[in-house]
PDB file of C-alpha atoms in Angstrom:
ATOM      1  CA  MET A   1      69.914  11.587   7.386  1.00 89.00           C
ATOM      2  CA  GLU A   2      69.710  15.853   8.117  1.00 94.00           C
ATOM      3  CA  GLN A   3      72.746  14.630  10.935  1.00 97.00           C
ATOM      4  CA  ILE A   4      74.672  13.343   8.218  1.00 97.00           C
ATOM      5  CA  VAL A   5      74.697  16.423   6.065  1.00 97.00           C
ATOM      6  CA  GLU A   6      75.443  18.690   9.397  1.00 97.00           C
ATOM      7  CA  ALA A   7      78.075  16.629  10.078  1.00 97.00           C
ATOM      8  CA  VAL A   8      79.481  17.093   6.087  1.00 97.00           C
ATOM      9  CA  ARG A   9      78.914  20.665   6.636  1.00 97.00           C
ATOM     10  CA  CYS A  10      80.646  21.139  10.030  1.00 96.00           C
ATOM     11  CA  ALA A  11      83.332  19.273   8.652  1.00 96.00           C
ATOM     12  CA  LEU A  12      84.425  21.322   5.674  1.00 96.00           C
ATOM     13  CA  ASP A  13      83.412  24.342   7.172  1.00 96.00           C
ATOM     14  CA  PRO A  14      86.315  26.795   7.705  1.00 95.00           C
ATOM     15  CA  ASN A  15      85.067  28.263  10.047  1.00 96.00           C
ATOM     16  CA  THR A  16      83.725  25.433  12.457  1.00 95.00           C
ATOM     17  CA  SER A  17      85.764  25.079  15.713  1.00 96.00           C
ATOM     18  CA  GLN A  18      88.344  22.285  15.544  1.00 96.00           C
ATOM     19  CA  SER A  19      86.819  20.407  18.472  1.00 96.00           C
ATOM     20  CA  VAL A  20      83.210  20.397  15.954  1.00 96.00           C
ATOM     21  CA  LYS A  21      85.262  19.494  13.002  1.00 96.00           C
ATOM     22  CA  LYS A  22      86.546  16.299  15.013  1.00 96.00           C
ATOM     23  CA  GLU A  23      83.525  15.828  16.286  1.00 97.00           C
ATOM     24  CA  ALA A  24      81.365  15.813  12.799  1.00 97.00           C
ATOM     25  CA  THR A  25      84.762  13.718  11.000  1.00 97.00           C
ATOM     26  CA  GLN A  26      84.247  11.301  13.386  1.00 98.00           C
ATOM     27  CA  TYR A  27      80.524  10.678  12.558  1.00 98.00           C
ATOM     28  CA  CYS A  28      81.256  10.520   9.258  1.00 98.00           C
ATOM     29  CA  GLU A  29      84.001   8.007   9.822  1.00 97.00           C
ATOM     30  CA  SER A  30      80.731   5.918  11.736  1.00 97.00           C
ATOM     31  CA  VAL A  31      78.435   5.969   8.809  1.00 97.00           C
ATOM     32  CA  LYS A  32      81.035   4.988   6.487  1.00 95.00           C
ATOM     33  CA  ALA A  33      82.061   2.294   8.870  1.00 93.00           C
ATOM     34  CA  SER A  34      78.759   1.261   9.811  1.00 93.00           C
ATOM     35  CA  PRO A  35      76.906  -1.882   8.524  1.00 91.00           C
ATOM     36  CA  ASP A  36      73.805   0.313   7.507  1.00 93.00           C
ATOM     37  CA  GLY A  37      76.003   3.592   6.541  1.00 96.00           C
ATOM     38  CA  TRP A  38      75.354   2.940   2.657  1.00 96.00           C
ATOM     39  CA  ARG A  39      71.344   2.603   3.515  1.00 97.00           C
ATOM     40  CA  ALA A  40      70.914   6.220   4.780  1.00 97.00           C
ATOM     41  CA  CYS A  41      73.951   7.686   2.469  1.00 98.00           C
ATOM     42  CA  LEU A  42      71.798   6.186  -0.842  1.00 98.00           C
ATOM     43  CA  GLU A  43      68.623   7.651   0.602  1.00 97.00           C
ATOM     44  CA  LEU A  44      70.293  11.234   1.096  1.00 97.00           C
ATOM     45  CA  PHE A  45      71.509  10.516  -2.633  1.00 97.00           C
ATOM     46  CA  THR A  46      68.677   9.734  -3.863  1.00 96.00           C
ATOM     47  CA  THR A  47      65.777  12.196  -1.687  1.00 94.00           C
ATOM     48  CA  THR A  48      63.678  15.104  -3.138  1.00 88.00           C
ATOM     49  CA  PRO A  49      64.689  18.016  -2.607  1.00 89.00           C
ATOM     50  CA  GLU A  50      68.161  17.402  -3.247  1.00 91.00           C
ATOM     51  CA  LYS A  51      70.899  17.487  -0.079  1.00 96.00           C
ATOM     52  CA  THR A  52      74.011  19.792  -0.782  1.00 96.00           C
ATOM     53  CA  SER A  53      76.227  18.960  -2.857  1.00 96.00           C
ATOM     54  CA  GLU A  54      78.930  17.790  -0.546  1.00 97.00           C
ATOM     55  CA  SER A  55      76.735  15.406   0.923  1.00 98.00           C
ATOM     56  CA  ARG A  56      75.641  14.065  -1.910  1.00 98.00           C
ATOM     57  CA  LEU A  57      79.335  13.263  -2.386  1.00 98.00           C
ATOM     58  CA  PHE A  58      79.950  11.699   1.143  1.00 98.00           C
ATOM     59  CA  ALA A  59      76.892   9.704  -0.049  1.00 98.00           C
ATOM     60  CA  LEU A  60      78.393   8.487  -3.173  1.00 98.00           C
ATOM     61  CA  GLN A  61      81.631   7.866  -1.563  1.00 98.00           C
ATOM     62  CA  VAL A  62      80.162   5.387   1.365  1.00 97.00           C
ATOM     63  CA  ILE A  63      77.849   3.736  -1.119  1.00 97.00           C
ATOM     64  CA  ASP A  64      81.518   3.414  -3.162  1.00 97.00           C
ATOM     65  CA  ALA A  65      82.704   1.505  -0.168  1.00 94.00           C
ATOM     66  CA  MET A  66      79.768  -0.403   0.471  1.00 94.00           C
ATOM     67  CA  ILE A  67      79.924  -1.959  -3.291  1.00 94.00           C
ATOM     68  CA  ILE A  68      84.072  -2.399  -3.035  1.00 92.00           C
ATOM     69  CA  GLY A  69      83.694  -4.192   0.133  1.00 89.00           C
ATOM     70  CA  ALA A  70      80.410  -6.493  -0.890  1.00 82.00           C
ATOM     71  CA  GLY A  71      81.138  -7.197  -4.382  1.00 73.00           C
ATOM     72  CA  ILE A  72      84.648  -6.953  -5.658  1.00 70.00           C
ATOM     73  CA  ARG A  73      86.517  -7.531  -2.240  1.00 68.00           C
ATOM     74  CA  GLY A  74      83.439  -9.913  -1.559  1.00 71.00           C
ATOM     75  CA  GLY A  75      82.598 -11.937   1.634  1.00 64.00           C
ATOM     76  CA  GLU A  76      80.059  -9.709   3.197  1.00 68.00           C
ATOM     77  CA  SER A  77      77.265 -11.232   3.825  1.00 72.00           C
ATOM     78  CA  GLY A  78      74.182 -10.055   2.242  1.00 82.00           C
ATOM     79  CA  ALA A  79      76.499  -8.509  -0.383  1.00 88.00           C
ATOM     80  CA  ALA A  80      73.810  -9.398  -3.255  1.00 89.00           C
ATOM     81  CA  ALA A  81      71.085  -7.682  -1.644  1.00 91.00           C
ATOM     82  CA  LYS A  82      72.690  -4.879  -0.988  1.00 92.00           C
ATOM     83  CA  LEU A  83      73.807  -4.952  -4.461  1.00 94.00           C
ATOM     84  CA  SER A  84      70.599  -5.225  -5.835  1.00 93.00           C
ATOM     85  CA  ALA A  85      69.066  -2.255  -3.762  1.00 95.00           C
ATOM     86  CA  THR A  86      71.750   0.037  -4.811  1.00 96.00           C
ATOM     87  CA  ARG A  87      71.191  -0.799  -8.650  1.00 96.00           C
ATOM     88  CA  SER A  88      67.870  -0.124  -8.528  1.00 96.00           C
ATOM     89  CA  ALA A  89      67.606   3.151  -6.244  1.00 97.00           C
ATOM     90  CA  LEU A  90      70.706   4.298  -8.584  1.00 97.00           C
ATOM     91  CA  LEU A  91      68.891   3.292 -11.779  1.00 95.00           C
ATOM     92  CA  GLU A  92      65.375   4.799 -11.085  1.00 95.00           C
ATOM     93  CA  PHE A  93      67.126   7.740  -9.607  1.00 94.00           C
ATOM     94  CA  ILE A  94      68.826   8.483 -13.060  1.00 93.00           C
ATOM     95  CA  SER A  95      65.803   7.321 -15.021  1.00 92.00           C
ATOM     96  CA  THR A  96      63.504   9.806 -13.361  1.00 90.00           C
ATOM     97  CA  ARG A  97      65.505  12.880 -12.221  1.00 88.00           C
ATOM     98  CA  TYR A  98      68.010  12.643 -14.959  1.00 85.00           C
ATOM     99  CA  MET A  99      66.234  13.310 -17.262  1.00 80.00           C
ATOM    100  CA  GLY A 100      65.554  16.523 -18.858  1.00 73.00           C
ATOM    101  CA  PRO A 101      67.458  20.055 -17.267  1.00 75.00           C
ATOM    102  CA  SER A 102      67.612  18.712 -13.779  1.00 72.00           C
ATOM    103  CA  TYR A 103      70.812  16.816 -15.360  1.00 78.00           C
ATOM    104  CA  GLN A 104      71.797  20.195 -16.725  1.00 80.00           C
ATOM    105  CA  ASN A 105      72.146  21.829 -13.318  1.00 85.00           C
ATOM    106  CA  GLU A 106      74.027  19.018 -11.358  1.00 90.00           C
ATOM    107  CA  PRO A 107      77.602  19.856 -10.568  1.00 93.00           C
ATOM    108  CA  ALA A 108      79.725  17.700 -12.830  1.00 94.00           C
ATOM    109  CA  PHE A 109      81.875  16.414  -9.447  1.00 97.00           C
ATOM    110  CA  ILE A 110      78.884  14.620  -8.835  1.00 96.00           C
ATOM    111  CA  LYS A 111      78.056  13.300 -12.484  1.00 94.00           C
ATOM    112  CA  ASN A 112      81.649  11.701 -12.571  1.00 97.00           C
ATOM    113  CA  THR A 113      81.511  10.315  -8.726  1.00 98.00           C
ATOM    114  CA  LEU A 114      77.641   9.124 -10.153  1.00 97.00           C
ATOM    115  CA  ALA A 115      79.782   7.577 -12.755  1.00 96.00           C
ATOM    116  CA  HIS A 116      82.410   5.599 -11.147  1.00 97.00           C
ATOM    117  CA  THR A 117      79.397   4.658  -8.830  1.00 97.00           C
ATOM    118  CA  ILE A 118      77.570   2.787 -11.292  1.00 96.00           C
ATOM    119  CA  THR A 119      80.710   1.464 -12.704  1.00 96.00           C
ATOM    120  CA  LEU A 120      81.959  -0.288  -9.816  1.00 95.00           C
ATOM    121  CA  LEU A 121      78.173  -1.624  -8.972  1.00 95.00           C
ATOM    122  CA  GLY A 122      79.011  -2.964 -12.901  1.00 93.00           C
ATOM    123  CA  LEU A 123      82.261  -4.332 -11.961  1.00 92.00           C
ATOM    124  CA  ALA A 124      80.696  -6.011  -8.781  1.00 91.00           C
ATOM    125  CA  SER A 125      77.651  -7.442 -10.425  1.00 89.00           C
ATOM    126  CA  TYR A 126      78.168  -8.597 -13.787  1.00 87.00           C
ATOM    127  CA  PRO A 127      77.823 -11.130 -14.695  1.00 85.00           C
ATOM    128  CA  ALA A 128      75.821 -12.936 -12.077  1.00 83.00           C
ATOM    129  CA  GLN A 129      73.612 -10.544 -10.718  1.00 85.00           C
ATOM    130  CA  TRP A 130      73.381  -7.841 -13.506  1.00 87.00           C
ATOM    131  CA  PRO A 131      74.060  -9.532 -16.844  1.00 87.00           C
ATOM    132  CA  ALA A 132      72.768  -7.043 -19.017  1.00 86.00           C
ATOM    133  CA  PHE A 133      75.291  -4.571 -17.884  1.00 80.00           C
TER     134      PHE A 133
END
């Protein structure tokens, strides 16, 4: 998980050399392409203490890609289990961490991206796996 945080930081840091930036970007792309990259990113997003906002945004983007591939486009093996695990983790995160002042301190772009992720999850899961959505 720390490797992802560091790779995102290097990829976005204007003071990072081009070779390191390229390596960091390649690592980030390999996480997105990895069959289990979404798991690491789900943990990164929901972990306490919170990681950097940039790495948390990247994590949500990876989770979005998994939801689109597994649930919306379909055809991925284990799609139902992936979507169910993601839904459980994110709803637990929202119910425990977004109650009270911590929600107000969250950057707007994280709140908006999380709302987008939950919407994708609903689209991919309703009605078969998430009938109450």
